[in-house]
PDB file of C-alpha atoms in Angstrom:
ATOM      1  CA  MET A 187      16.300  29.707  18.606  1.00 83.00           C
ATOM      2  CA  ALA A 188      14.123  28.151  16.389  1.00 95.00           C
ATOM      3  CA  LYS A 189      14.359  28.352  12.404  1.00 97.00           C
ATOM      4  CA  ALA A 190      11.646  29.354  10.050  1.00 98.00           C
ATOM      5  CA  VAL A 191      10.740  30.937   6.681  1.00 98.00           C
ATOM      6  CA  ARG A 192       9.410  34.195   6.243  1.00 98.00           C
ATOM      7  CA  PHE A 193       9.286  36.860   3.680  1.00 98.00           C
ATOM      8  CA  TYR A 194       8.789  40.646   3.943  1.00 98.00           C
ATOM      9  CA  GLU A 195       7.311  41.582   0.278  1.00 97.00           C
ATOM     10  CA  THR A 196       5.563  39.435  -2.166  1.00 97.00           C
ATOM     11  CA  GLY A 197       7.108  38.120  -5.377  1.00 97.00           C
ATOM     12  CA  GLY A 198       8.777  34.932  -6.143  1.00 97.00           C
ATOM     13  CA  PRO A 199      10.515  32.480  -4.201  1.00 97.00           C
ATOM     14  CA  GLU A 200      13.925  34.655  -3.877  1.00 97.00           C
ATOM     15  CA  VAL A 201      11.457  36.584  -1.104  1.00 98.00           C
ATOM     16  CA  LEU A 202      11.431  33.621   0.948  1.00 98.00           C
ATOM     17  CA  LYS A 203      14.063  34.391   3.675  1.00 98.00           C
ATOM     18  CA  PHE A 204      15.215  31.176   6.476  1.00 97.00           C
ATOM     19  CA  GLU A 205      15.511  33.126   9.289  1.00 97.00           C
ATOM     20  CA  ASN A 206      16.516  32.656  13.372  1.00 97.00           C
ATOM     21  CA  VAL A 207      12.924  33.602  15.137  1.00 96.00           C
ATOM     22  CA  GLU A 208      12.250  33.435  18.977  1.00 94.00           C
ATOM     23  CA  VAL A 209       9.603  30.849  19.738  1.00 96.00           C
ATOM     24  CA  GLY A 210       8.045  31.525  23.794  1.00 93.00           C
ATOM     25  CA  ASP A 211       6.538  29.200  25.842  1.00 96.00           C
ATOM     26  CA  PRO A 212       2.177  28.442  25.356  1.00 98.00           C
ATOM     27  CA  GLY A 213      -0.344  30.795  26.419  1.00 97.00           C
ATOM     28  CA  PRO A 214      -3.859  29.874  27.460  1.00 98.00           C
ATOM     29  CA  GLY A 215      -5.574  27.419  25.153  1.00 98.00           C
ATOM     30  CA  GLN A 216      -1.957  27.122  23.082  1.00 98.00           C
ATOM     31  CA  ALA A 217       0.359  24.233  22.520  1.00 98.00           C
ATOM     32  CA  ARG A 218       4.023  24.218  21.295  1.00 98.00           C
ATOM     33  CA  VAL A 219       4.321  21.879  18.559  1.00 98.00           C
ATOM     34  CA  ARG A 220       7.733  20.541  17.211  1.00 98.00           C
ATOM     35  CA  HIS A 221       7.724  19.882  13.511  1.00 98.00           C
ATOM     36  CA  THR A 222       8.557  16.591  11.668  1.00 98.00           C
ATOM     37  CA  TYR A 223       7.189  17.156   8.074  1.00 98.00           C
ATOM     38  CA  ILE A 224       5.667  20.304   6.519  1.00 98.00           C
ATOM     39  CA  ALA A 225       3.364  20.431   3.778  1.00 97.00           C
ATOM     40  CA  VAL A 226       3.910  22.741   0.736  1.00 97.00           C
ATOM     41  CA  ASN A 227       0.822  23.660  -0.821  1.00 94.00           C
ATOM     42  CA  PHE A 228       0.289  25.829  -4.005  1.00 91.00           C
ATOM     43  CA  ILE A 229      -2.433  28.140  -1.612  1.00 92.00           C
ATOM     44  CA  ASP A 230       1.493  28.881  -0.140  1.00 96.00           C
ATOM     45  CA  ILE A 231       2.268  30.381  -3.459  1.00 95.00           C
ATOM     46  CA  TYR A 232      -0.672  32.492  -3.585  1.00 92.00           C
ATOM     47  CA  PHE A 233       0.184  33.980   0.023  1.00 96.00           C
ATOM     48  CA  ARG A 234       4.023  34.764  -1.218  1.00 97.00           C
ATOM     49  CA  THR A 235       2.710  35.998  -4.408  1.00 95.00           C
ATOM     50  CA  GLY A 236       0.047  38.726  -2.764  1.00 94.00           C
ATOM     51  CA  HIS A 237      -3.013  37.150  -4.530  1.00 89.00           C
ATOM     52  CA  TYR A 238      -3.912  35.834  -1.131  1.00 90.00           C
ATOM     53  CA  PRO A 239      -3.267  39.286   1.268  1.00 93.00           C
ATOM     54  CA  LEU A 240      -1.181  38.857   4.120  1.00 94.00           C
ATOM     55  CA  GLU A 241       0.364  41.554   6.693  1.00 95.00           C
ATOM     56  CA  LEU A 242       3.952  41.469   6.300  1.00 96.00           C
ATOM     57  CA  PRO A 243       6.262  40.183   7.555  1.00 96.00           C
ATOM     58  CA  ASN A 244       4.802  36.686   7.872  1.00 97.00           C
ATOM     59  CA  GLY A 245       6.050  33.298   8.083  1.00 97.00           C
ATOM     60  CA  LEU A 246       4.045  30.847   5.398  1.00 97.00           C
ATOM     61  CA  GLY A 247       2.734  27.383   5.365  1.00 97.00           C
ATOM     62  CA  SER A 248      -0.909  26.471   6.561  1.00 95.00           C
ATOM     63  CA  ASP A 249      -0.420  22.452   7.370  1.00 96.00           C
ATOM     64  CA  ALA A 250       2.446  20.339   9.157  1.00 98.00           C
ATOM     65  CA  VAL A 251       2.849  17.234  12.047  1.00 98.00           C
ATOM     66  CA  GLY A 252       4.995  16.751  14.697  1.00 98.00           C
ATOM     67  CA  VAL A 253       5.080  16.564  18.563  1.00 98.00           C
ATOM     68  CA  VAL A 254       3.676  18.078  21.055  1.00 98.00           C
ATOM     69  CA  GLU A 255       6.070  19.758  23.698  1.00 98.00           C
ATOM     70  CA  ALA A 256       4.330  22.322  25.850  1.00 98.00           C
ATOM     71  CA  VAL A 257       0.912  22.839  26.441  1.00 98.00           C
ATOM     72  CA  GLY A 258      -0.670  26.391  27.947  1.00 98.00           C
ATOM     73  CA  PRO A 259      -3.562  26.448  30.876  1.00 98.00           C
ATOM     74  CA  GLY A 260      -6.340  25.467  29.819  1.00 97.00           C
ATOM     75  CA  VAL A 261      -5.689  22.558  26.972  1.00 97.00           C
ATOM     76  CA  THR A 262      -6.683  19.375  27.837  1.00 93.00           C
ATOM     77  CA  ASP A 263      -7.283  17.315  24.925  1.00 92.00           C
ATOM     78  CA  ILE A 264      -3.705  17.751  23.974  1.00 96.00           C
ATOM     79  CA  ARG A 265      -0.972  16.446  25.861  1.00 97.00           C
ATOM     80  CA  VAL A 266       2.775  16.833  25.619  1.00 98.00           C
ATOM     81  CA  GLY A 267       4.272  13.981  23.654  1.00 98.00           C
ATOM     82  CA  ASP A 268       1.213  13.609  21.069  1.00 98.00           C
ATOM     83  CA  ARG A 269       1.875  13.374  17.634  1.00 98.00           C
ATOM     84  CA  VAL A 270      -0.146  15.560  16.173  1.00 98.00           C
ATOM     85  CA  GLY A 271      -1.250  17.164  12.766  1.00 98.00           C
ATOM     86  CA  TYR A 272      -2.792  20.738  11.544  1.00 98.00           C
ATOM     87  CA  LEU A 273      -4.530  22.282   8.683  1.00 96.00           C
ATOM     88  CA  LEU A 274      -6.307  25.350  10.280  1.00 95.00           C
ATOM     89  CA  GLY A 275      -4.595  28.558  11.924  1.00 91.00           C
ATOM     90  CA  PRO A 276      -2.020  31.154  11.234  1.00 94.00           C
ATOM     91  CA  GLN A 277       0.137  30.943   8.557  1.00 97.00           C
ATOM     92  CA  GLY A 278       3.720  29.892   9.545  1.00 97.00           C
ATOM     93  CA  ALA A 279       4.385  25.939   9.308  1.00 98.00           C
ATOM     94  CA  TYR A 280       7.308  26.733   7.703  1.00 98.00           C
ATOM     95  CA  SER A 281       9.216  26.127  11.195  1.00 98.00           C
ATOM     96  CA  ASP A 282      10.591  23.685  12.636  1.00 97.00           C
ATOM     97  CA  VAL A 283       8.895  24.474  16.075  1.00 98.00           C
ATOM     98  CA  ARG A 284       5.864  27.352  16.752  1.00 98.00           C
ATOM     99  CA  VAL A 285       2.956  27.796  19.102  1.00 98.00           C
ATOM    100  CA  MET A 286      -0.344  26.595  18.224  1.00 97.00           C
ATOM    101  CA  PRO A 287      -3.878  26.991  19.266  1.00 97.00           C
ATOM    102  CA  ALA A 288      -4.772  23.579  20.771  1.00 98.00           C
ATOM    103  CA  GLU A 289      -8.058  23.425  19.111  1.00 97.00           C
ATOM    104  CA  VAL A 290      -6.698  22.778  15.651  1.00 97.00           C
ATOM    105  CA  LEU A 291      -4.457  20.069  16.040  1.00 98.00           C
ATOM    106  CA  ILE A 292      -5.491  16.675  15.320  1.00 98.00           C
ATOM    107  CA  PRO A 293      -3.861  13.722  16.946  1.00 98.00           C
ATOM    108  CA  LEU A 294      -2.130  11.196  14.603  1.00 98.00           C
ATOM    109  CA  PRO A 295      -3.431   7.582  15.418  1.00 97.00           C
ATOM    110  CA  ASP A 296      -0.338   5.298  16.276  1.00 95.00           C
ATOM    111  CA  GLY A 297      -1.053   3.334  12.752  1.00 92.00           C
ATOM    112  CA  ILE A 298       0.107   6.335  10.502  1.00 97.00           C
ATOM    113  CA  ALA A 299       3.438   8.129  10.185  1.00 97.00           C
ATOM    114  CA  ASP A 300       4.214  11.248  10.273  1.00 98.00           C
ATOM    115  CA  ARG A 301       5.762  11.302   6.886  1.00 97.00           C
ATOM    116  CA  THR A 302       2.184  10.134   5.265  1.00 97.00           C
ATOM    117  CA  ALA A 303       0.174  12.510   7.666  1.00 98.00           C
ATOM    118  CA  ALA A 304       2.432  14.983   6.046  1.00 97.00           C
ATOM    119  CA  THR A 305       0.629  14.703   3.091  1.00 96.00           C
ATOM    120  CA  LEU A 306      -3.234  13.599   4.651  1.00 96.00           C
ATOM    121  CA  MET A 307      -3.419  17.567   6.527  1.00 96.00           C
ATOM    122  CA  MET A 308      -4.634  19.495   3.907  1.00 96.00           C
ATOM    123  CA  LYS A 309      -4.740  17.429   0.855  1.00 96.00           C
ATOM    124  CA  GLY A 310      -6.410  14.606   2.020  1.00 97.00           C
ATOM    125  CA  MET A 311      -8.841  16.848   4.235  1.00 97.00           C
ATOM    126  CA  THR A 312      -9.683  18.722   1.243  1.00 97.00           C
ATOM    127  CA  ALA A 313     -10.213  15.351  -1.067  1.00 98.00           C
ATOM    128  CA  GLN A 314     -13.016  14.739   2.379  1.00 98.00           C
ATOM    129  CA  TYR A 315     -14.682  17.789   2.102  1.00 98.00           C
ATOM    130  CA  LEU A 316     -14.769  17.591  -1.861  1.00 98.00           C
ATOM    131  CA  PHE A 317     -16.085  14.436  -2.878  1.00 98.00           C
ATOM    132  CA  ARG A 318     -18.113  13.846   1.191  1.00 98.00           C
ATOM    133  CA  GLN A 319     -19.493  16.929   1.820  1.00 98.00           C
ATOM    134  CA  VAL A 320     -19.543  19.348  -1.339  1.00 98.00           C
ATOM    135  CA  TYR A 321     -20.703  17.324  -3.726  1.00 98.00           C
ATOM    136  CA  PRO A 322     -21.695  14.006  -1.874  1.00 98.00           C
ATOM    137  CA  LEU A 323     -20.549  10.978  -4.215  1.00 98.00           C
ATOM    138  CA  LYS A 324     -22.602   7.745  -3.984  1.00 96.00           C
ATOM    139  CA  GLY A 325     -20.635   5.578  -6.454  1.00 96.00           C
ATOM    140  CA  GLY A 326     -21.535   4.823 -10.206  1.00 97.00           C
ATOM    141  CA  GLU A 327     -21.033   8.652 -11.070  1.00 98.00           C
ATOM    142  CA  THR A 328     -18.521   9.714 -13.843  1.00 98.00           C
ATOM    143  CA  ILE A 329     -17.057  12.789 -12.724  1.00 98.00           C
ATOM    144  CA  LEU A 330     -14.214  14.994 -14.410  1.00 98.00           C
ATOM    145  CA  TYR A 331     -11.258  16.431 -12.192  1.00 98.00           C
ATOM    146  CA  HIS A 332      -8.655  18.699 -13.021  1.00 98.00           C
ATOM    147  CA  ALA A 333      -5.106  18.284 -11.672  1.00 96.00           C
ATOM    148  CA  ALA A 334      -5.251  14.521 -11.148  1.00 97.00           C
ATOM    149  CA  ALA A 335      -2.012  13.908 -10.484  1.00 95.00           C
ATOM    150  CA  GLY A 336      -1.511  16.664  -8.248  1.00 94.00           C
ATOM    151  CA  GLY A 337      -1.174  16.295  -4.337  1.00 94.00           C
ATOM    152  CA  VAL A 338      -4.567  16.150  -3.731  1.00 96.00           C
ATOM    153  CA  GLY A 339      -5.433  14.614  -7.332  1.00 97.00           C
ATOM    154  CA  LEU A 340      -3.997  11.487  -6.293  1.00 97.00           C
ATOM    155  CA  ILE A 341      -5.769  10.932  -3.006  1.00 97.00           C
ATOM    156  CA  ALA A 342      -8.918  11.966  -5.184  1.00 98.00           C
ATOM    157  CA  CYS A 343      -7.863   8.442  -7.729  1.00 98.00           C
ATOM    158  CA  GLN A 344      -7.794   6.895  -5.049  1.00 98.00           C
ATOM    159  CA  TRP A 345     -11.044   8.082  -3.265  1.00 98.00           C
ATOM    160  CA  ALA A 346     -12.865   7.769  -6.117  1.00 98.00           C
ATOM    161  CA  ARG A 347     -11.798   4.311  -7.041  1.00 98.00           C
ATOM    162  CA  ALA A 348     -12.861   2.892  -3.630  1.00 98.00           C
ATOM    163  CA  LEU A 349     -16.337   4.372  -3.813  1.00 98.00           C
ATOM    164  CA  GLY A 350     -16.680   3.286  -7.202  1.00 98.00           C
ATOM    165  CA  VAL A 351     -16.908   6.362  -9.190  1.00 98.00           C
ATOM    166  CA  THR A 352     -15.702   6.564 -12.556  1.00 98.00           C
ATOM    167  CA  MET A 353     -12.890   9.519 -12.977  1.00 98.00           C
ATOM    168  CA  ILE A 354     -11.782  11.597 -15.527  1.00 98.00           C
ATOM    169  CA  GLY A 355      -8.390  13.315 -15.054  1.00 98.00           C
ATOM    170  CA  THR A 356      -6.883  15.926 -16.515  1.00 98.00           C
ATOM    171  CA  VAL A 357      -2.917  15.607 -16.851  1.00 97.00           C
ATOM    172  CA  SER A 358      -0.496  18.202 -18.066  1.00 94.00           C
ATOM    173  CA  SER A 359       1.528  15.167 -19.303  1.00 95.00           C
ATOM    174  CA  ASP A 360       1.770  11.283 -20.335  1.00 96.00           C
ATOM    175  CA  GLU A 361       4.025  10.691 -17.133  1.00 95.00           C
ATOM    176  CA  LYS A 362       1.068  12.257 -14.988  1.00 96.00           C
ATOM    177  CA  ALA A 363      -1.296  10.477 -16.980  1.00 97.00           C
ATOM    178  CA  GLU A 364       0.295   7.056 -16.039  1.00 97.00           C
ATOM    179  CA  ILE A 365       0.729   7.738 -12.568  1.00 96.00           C
ATOM    180  CA  ALA A 366      -3.062   9.306 -12.217  1.00 97.00           C
ATOM    181  CA  LYS A 367      -3.904   5.507 -13.699  1.00 98.00           C
ATOM    182  CA  ALA A 368      -1.750   3.788 -11.384  1.00 97.00           C
ATOM    183  CA  ASN A 369      -3.498   5.731  -8.338  1.00 97.00           C
ATOM    184  CA  GLY A 370      -7.042   4.579  -9.359  1.00 97.00           C
ATOM    185  CA  CYS A 371      -8.447   7.667 -12.210  1.00 98.00           C
ATOM    186  CA  THR A 372     -10.247   5.518 -14.968  1.00 98.00           C
ATOM    187  CA  HIS A 373      -9.586   7.812 -17.892  1.00 98.00           C
ATOM    188  CA  THR A 374      -6.853  10.739 -18.512  1.00 98.00           C
ATOM    189  CA  ILE A 375      -7.150  13.898 -21.045  1.00 98.00           C
ATOM    190  CA  VAL A 376      -3.684  15.320 -21.768  1.00 98.00           C
ATOM    191  CA  THR A 377      -4.659  18.840 -22.021  1.00 96.00           C
ATOM    192  CA  SER A 378      -1.529  19.687 -23.817  1.00 93.00           C
ATOM    193  CA  ARG A 379      -2.706  17.947 -27.035  1.00 94.00           C
ATOM    194  CA  GLU A 380      -6.271  16.954 -26.338  1.00 97.00           C
ATOM    195  CA  ASN A 381      -9.441  19.021 -25.912  1.00 97.00           C
ATOM    196  CA  ILE A 382     -10.991  18.687 -22.917  1.00 98.00           C
ATOM    197  CA  ALA A 383     -14.832  19.140 -23.276  1.00 98.00           C
ATOM    198  CA  GLU A 384     -14.710  17.400 -26.188  1.00 98.00           C
ATOM    199  CA  ARG A 385     -13.262  14.004 -24.745  1.00 98.00           C
ATOM    200  CA  VAL A 386     -15.239  14.500 -22.088  1.00 98.00           C
ATOM    201  CA  LYS A 387     -18.447  14.465 -24.183  1.00 98.00           C
ATOM    202  CA  ALA A 388     -16.835  11.202 -26.138  1.00 98.00           C
ATOM    203  CA  LEU A 389     -16.277   9.128 -22.877  1.00 98.00           C
ATOM    204  CA  THR A 390     -19.704   9.818 -21.819  1.00 98.00           C
ATOM    205  CA  ASP A 391     -21.465   9.030 -25.178  1.00 97.00           C
ATOM    206  CA  GLY A 392     -21.924  13.307 -25.574  1.00 97.00           C
ATOM    207  CA  LYS A 393     -23.910  13.715 -21.873  1.00 97.00           C
ATOM    208  CA  GLY A 394     -21.690  15.269 -20.162  1.00 98.00           C
ATOM    209  CA  VAL A 395     -20.518  14.603 -16.097  1.00 98.00           C
ATOM    210  CA  PRO A 396     -22.962  15.977 -13.180  1.00 98.00           C
ATOM    211  CA  VAL A 397     -19.858  17.230 -11.748  1.00 98.00           C
ATOM    212  CA  VAL A 398     -16.359  19.284 -12.108  1.00 98.00           C
ATOM    213  CA  PHE A 399     -14.098  19.494  -9.513  1.00 98.00           C
ATOM    214  CA  ASP A 400     -11.542  22.579 -10.902  1.00 97.00           C
ATOM    215  CA  SER A 401      -8.775  23.530  -9.232  1.00 95.00           C
ATOM    216  CA  ILE A 402      -7.165  25.327 -12.153  1.00 95.00           C
ATOM    217  CA  GLY A 403      -9.820  28.285 -12.363  1.00 91.00           C
ATOM    218  CA  LYS A 404      -9.573  30.562 -15.647  1.00 93.00           C
ATOM    219  CA  SER A 405      -7.430  28.524 -18.335  1.00 94.00           C
ATOM    220  CA  THR A 406     -10.197  25.395 -17.508  1.00 95.00           C
ATOM    221  CA  LEU A 407     -13.138  27.087 -16.719  1.00 96.00           C
ATOM    222  CA  GLU A 408     -14.836  27.106 -20.245  1.00 96.00           C
ATOM    223  CA  ALA A 409     -13.982  23.430 -20.782  1.00 97.00           C
ATOM    224  CA  SER A 410     -15.469  22.571 -16.968  1.00 98.00           C
ATOM    225  CA  LEU A 411     -18.488  23.874 -17.867  1.00 98.00           C
ATOM    226  CA  ASP A 412     -18.238  23.117 -21.616  1.00 97.00           C
ATOM    227  CA  SER A 413     -18.307  19.393 -19.627  1.00 98.00           C
ATOM    228  CA  LEU A 414     -20.959  19.348 -17.279  1.00 98.00           C
ATOM    229  CA  GLN A 415     -24.677  17.950 -17.959  1.00 98.00           C
ATOM    230  CA  VAL A 416     -27.716  19.915 -17.763  1.00 98.00           C
ATOM    231  CA  ARG A 417     -28.156  21.575 -13.727  1.00 98.00           C
ATOM    232  CA  GLY A 418     -24.400  20.100 -13.163  1.00 98.00           C
ATOM    233  CA  THR A 419     -22.406  21.172 -10.760  1.00 98.00           C
ATOM    234  CA  LEU A 420     -19.115  23.080 -11.193  1.00 98.00           C
ATOM    235  CA  VAL A 421     -16.671  22.766  -7.947  1.00 98.00           C
ATOM    236  CA  SER A 422     -14.571  25.697  -8.250  1.00 97.00           C
ATOM    237  CA  ASN A 423     -11.523  24.569  -5.473  1.00 94.00           C
ATOM    238  CA  GLY A 424      -8.995  26.772  -6.873  1.00 88.00           C
ATOM    239  CA  THR A 425      -7.307  29.378  -9.092  1.00 88.00           C
ATOM    240  CA  THR A 426      -3.671  28.397  -9.910  1.00 86.00           C
ATOM    241  CA  SER A 427      -4.123  29.279 -13.349  1.00 84.00           C
ATOM    242  CA  GLY A 428      -6.121  32.956 -12.503  1.00 86.00           C
ATOM    243  CA  PRO A 429      -9.146  33.671 -11.037  1.00 87.00           C
ATOM    244  CA  VAL A 430     -12.879  32.354 -12.051  1.00 88.00           C
ATOM    245  CA  GLU A 431     -15.309  35.289 -13.082  1.00 90.00           C
ATOM    246  CA  ILE A 432     -18.910  33.536 -14.575  1.00 92.00           C
ATOM    247  CA  ASP A 433     -21.301  35.406 -16.204  1.00 91.00           C
ATOM    248  CA  SER A 434     -24.857  34.368 -14.906  1.00 93.00           C
ATOM    249  CA  ARG A 435     -26.381  33.925 -18.160  1.00 95.00           C
ATOM    250  CA  VAL A 436     -23.674  31.775 -19.405  1.00 94.00           C
ATOM    251  CA  ILE A 437     -24.254  29.426 -16.488  1.00 95.00           C
ATOM    252  CA  ALA A 438     -28.305  29.578 -17.874  1.00 96.00           C
ATOM    253  CA  ARG A 439     -27.325  29.045 -21.104  1.00 96.00           C
ATOM    254  CA  LYS A 440     -25.098  26.271 -20.815  1.00 95.00           C
ATOM    255  CA  GLY A 441     -27.759  24.176 -18.968  1.00 96.00           C
ATOM    256  CA  SER A 442     -29.112  26.088 -15.712  1.00 97.00           C
ATOM    257  CA  LEU A 443     -25.448  24.553 -13.967  1.00 97.00           C
ATOM    258  CA  TRP A 444     -24.957  25.020 -10.321  1.00 97.00           C
ATOM    259  CA  VAL A 445     -21.311  26.820  -9.141  1.00 97.00           C
ATOM    260  CA  THR A 446     -19.711  26.737  -5.915  1.00 97.00           C
ATOM    261  CA  ARG A 447     -16.729  28.025  -4.336  1.00 96.00           C
ATOM    262  CA  PRO A 448     -15.868  25.798  -1.322  1.00 97.00           C
ATOM    263  CA  ALA A 449     -13.344  26.961   1.457  1.00 95.00           C
ATOM    264  CA  MET A 450     -11.671  24.309   4.390  1.00 96.00           C
ATOM    265  CA  ILE A 451     -12.850  26.200   7.178  1.00 95.00           C
ATOM    266  CA  HIS A 452     -16.545  26.439   6.068  1.00 97.00           C
ATOM    267  CA  TYR A 453     -16.429  22.643   6.079  1.00 97.00           C
ATOM    268  CA  ALA A 454     -13.286  21.885   8.624  1.00 97.00           C
ATOM    269  CA  THR A 455     -15.213  24.127  11.785  1.00 96.00           C
ATOM    270  CA  PRO A 456     -16.311  23.580  14.705  1.00 96.00           C
ATOM    271  CA  ARG A 457     -13.622  21.372  15.881  1.00 97.00           C
ATOM    272  CA  SER A 458     -16.318  17.993  15.790  1.00 97.00           C
ATOM    273  CA  HIS A 459     -16.407  18.422  12.421  1.00 97.00           C
ATOM    274  CA  MET A 460     -12.226  18.842  11.762  1.00 98.00           C
ATOM    275  CA  LEU A 461     -11.693  15.741  13.922  1.00 98.00           C
ATOM    276  CA  ALA A 462     -14.173  13.361  11.864  1.00 98.00           C
ATOM    277  CA  MET A 463     -13.500  14.487   8.783  1.00 98.00           C
ATOM    278  CA  ALA A 464      -9.897  13.522   9.756  1.00 98.00           C
ATOM    279  CA  ALA A 465     -10.659  10.240  11.184  1.00 98.00           C
ATOM    280  CA  GLU A 466     -12.401   9.398   7.934  1.00 98.00           C
ATOM    281  CA  VAL A 467      -9.344  10.127   5.973  1.00 98.00           C
ATOM    282  CA  PHE A 468      -7.258   8.072   8.484  1.00 98.00           C
ATOM    283  CA  ASP A 469      -9.734   5.414   8.200  1.00 98.00           C
ATOM    284  CA  MET A 470      -9.395   4.846   4.254  1.00 98.00           C
ATOM    285  CA  VAL A 471      -5.766   4.803   4.667  1.00 98.00           C
ATOM    286  CA  MET A 472      -5.259   2.628   7.433  1.00 97.00           C
ATOM    287  CA  ALA A 473      -8.035   0.369   5.262  1.00 97.00           C
ATOM    288  CA  GLY A 474      -5.759  -0.060   2.694  1.00 97.00           C
ATOM    289  CA  LYS A 475      -8.217   2.110   0.102  1.00 98.00           C
ATOM    290  CA  ILE A 476      -6.150   5.257   0.239  1.00 97.00           C
ATOM    291  CA  HIS A 477      -2.103   4.484   0.079  1.00 96.00           C
ATOM    292  CA  ASN A 478       0.103   8.504  -0.074  1.00 94.00           C
ATOM    293  CA  GLU A 479       3.633   9.398   0.381  1.00 95.00           C
ATOM    294  CA  PRO A 480       6.035  12.542  -0.298  1.00 95.00           C
ATOM    295  CA  ARG A 481       7.042  12.299  -3.825  1.00 93.00           C
ATOM    296  CA  GLN A 482       9.022  15.287  -3.615  1.00 96.00           C
ATOM    297  CA  THR A 483      11.261  16.033  -0.145  1.00 97.00           C
ATOM    298  CA  PHE A 484      13.221  19.390   0.232  1.00 98.00           C
ATOM    299  CA  ALA A 485      14.834  20.451   3.576  1.00 98.00           C
ATOM    300  CA  LEU A 486      13.172  22.926   5.139  1.00 98.00           C
ATOM    301  CA  ALA A 487      15.927  26.022   4.673  1.00 98.00           C
ATOM    302  CA  GLU A 488      14.777  24.748   0.444  1.00 98.00           C
ATOM    303  CA  ALA A 489      12.138  26.047  -0.050  1.00 98.00           C
ATOM    304  CA  ALA A 490      12.563  28.289  -2.550  1.00 98.00           C
ATOM    305  CA  LEU A 491      13.331  25.680  -4.541  1.00 97.00           C
ATOM    306  CA  ALA A 492      10.226  23.491  -3.482  1.00 97.00           C
ATOM    307  CA  HIS A 493       8.420  26.426  -4.472  1.00 97.00           C
ATOM    308  CA  GLN A 494      10.142  26.934  -7.908  1.00 96.00           C
ATOM    309  CA  ALA A 495       9.508  23.147  -8.601  1.00 95.00           C
ATOM    310  CA  LEU A 496       5.589  23.369  -7.704  1.00 93.00           C
ATOM    311  CA  GLU A 497       5.337  26.313 -10.005  1.00 91.00           C
ATOM    312  CA  SER A 498       6.901  25.228 -13.206  1.00 88.00           C
ATOM    313  CA  ARG A 499       4.960  21.849 -13.185  1.00 82.00           C
ATOM    314  CA  GLN A 500       7.980  19.310 -12.550  1.00 82.00           C
ATOM    315  CA  THR A 501       6.300  17.876  -9.339  1.00 89.00           C
ATOM    316  CA  SER A 502       3.337  15.196  -9.040  1.00 87.00           C
ATOM    317  CA  GLY A 503       1.406  14.493  -5.807  1.00 89.00           C
ATOM    318  CA  ALA A 504       2.690  15.922  -2.473  1.00 93.00           C
ATOM    319  CA  THR A 505       5.701  17.704  -1.364  1.00 96.00           C
ATOM    320  CA  VAL A 506       6.914  18.225   1.978  1.00 97.00           C
ATOM    321  CA  LEU A 507       9.530  19.856   4.079  1.00 98.00           C
ATOM    322  CA  VAL A 508      11.517  18.032   6.706  1.00 98.00           C
ATOM    323  CA  PRO A 509      13.146  20.314   8.938  1.00 96.00           C
TER     324      PRO A 509
END
């Protein structure tokens, strides 16, 4: 009998239940994976609260790493004993073992430990597609990145430094500002006491930045738009403070701006794209350009506590669950 976190209604962390579940043998095109580490992402909270709808009851969690225990008929590129990670597929990563579509499993190289890989699946791949695909950075740019001390943010700080990009990062406290700077963020804006747009303009001699990466959403939208140059790009890649609603007339008035709302599924599929993205992330880590480890660790049974910590902004960097 396996263990998993499930929920039967939307709501606060208290709706998460730690239960026994049946896990059978993998069918055609499937593999059974025993998890070693499970990532906690803010998108998990969206599902738990109903911000993103799911058919209930359901599991929770989108990415994890582990070892393949069994494979079903037709699976040829994943073998028993392989160390793998994933970030796509059905919800249900908050479990000690599960059956997954083999096509979403990413083989882990020998140079990447499971503990490290758990911070790279969704978070590292997000940094990759934001900086390398959504708005390809070439080096020399100055950018604004919100939540620079978050799970994706700390990887983004290091990636920006490796690319020769000047990163202005927003954070919620002086402590998080120091963490972001230590990871390569050039300038920080502490949002509890600094005006974001005014500070960006001061740092850029009044010009603004060509691109803003905004995972916060509603509460930072106006500041993000006001920080952009004429014909600049807002990459709206999250809504932790609430949904974003934009009047096209405002976009024109503020400088003929571009706005995109990217989704991982459109950049990490087909499988060849996903594997290429992962390979670049792994190469950055093995080259020493990115160093990332979990900053908070909870037992799988403590998933509700992990959510409480994440929602209350008590965390920085990556949070993982351990079965």
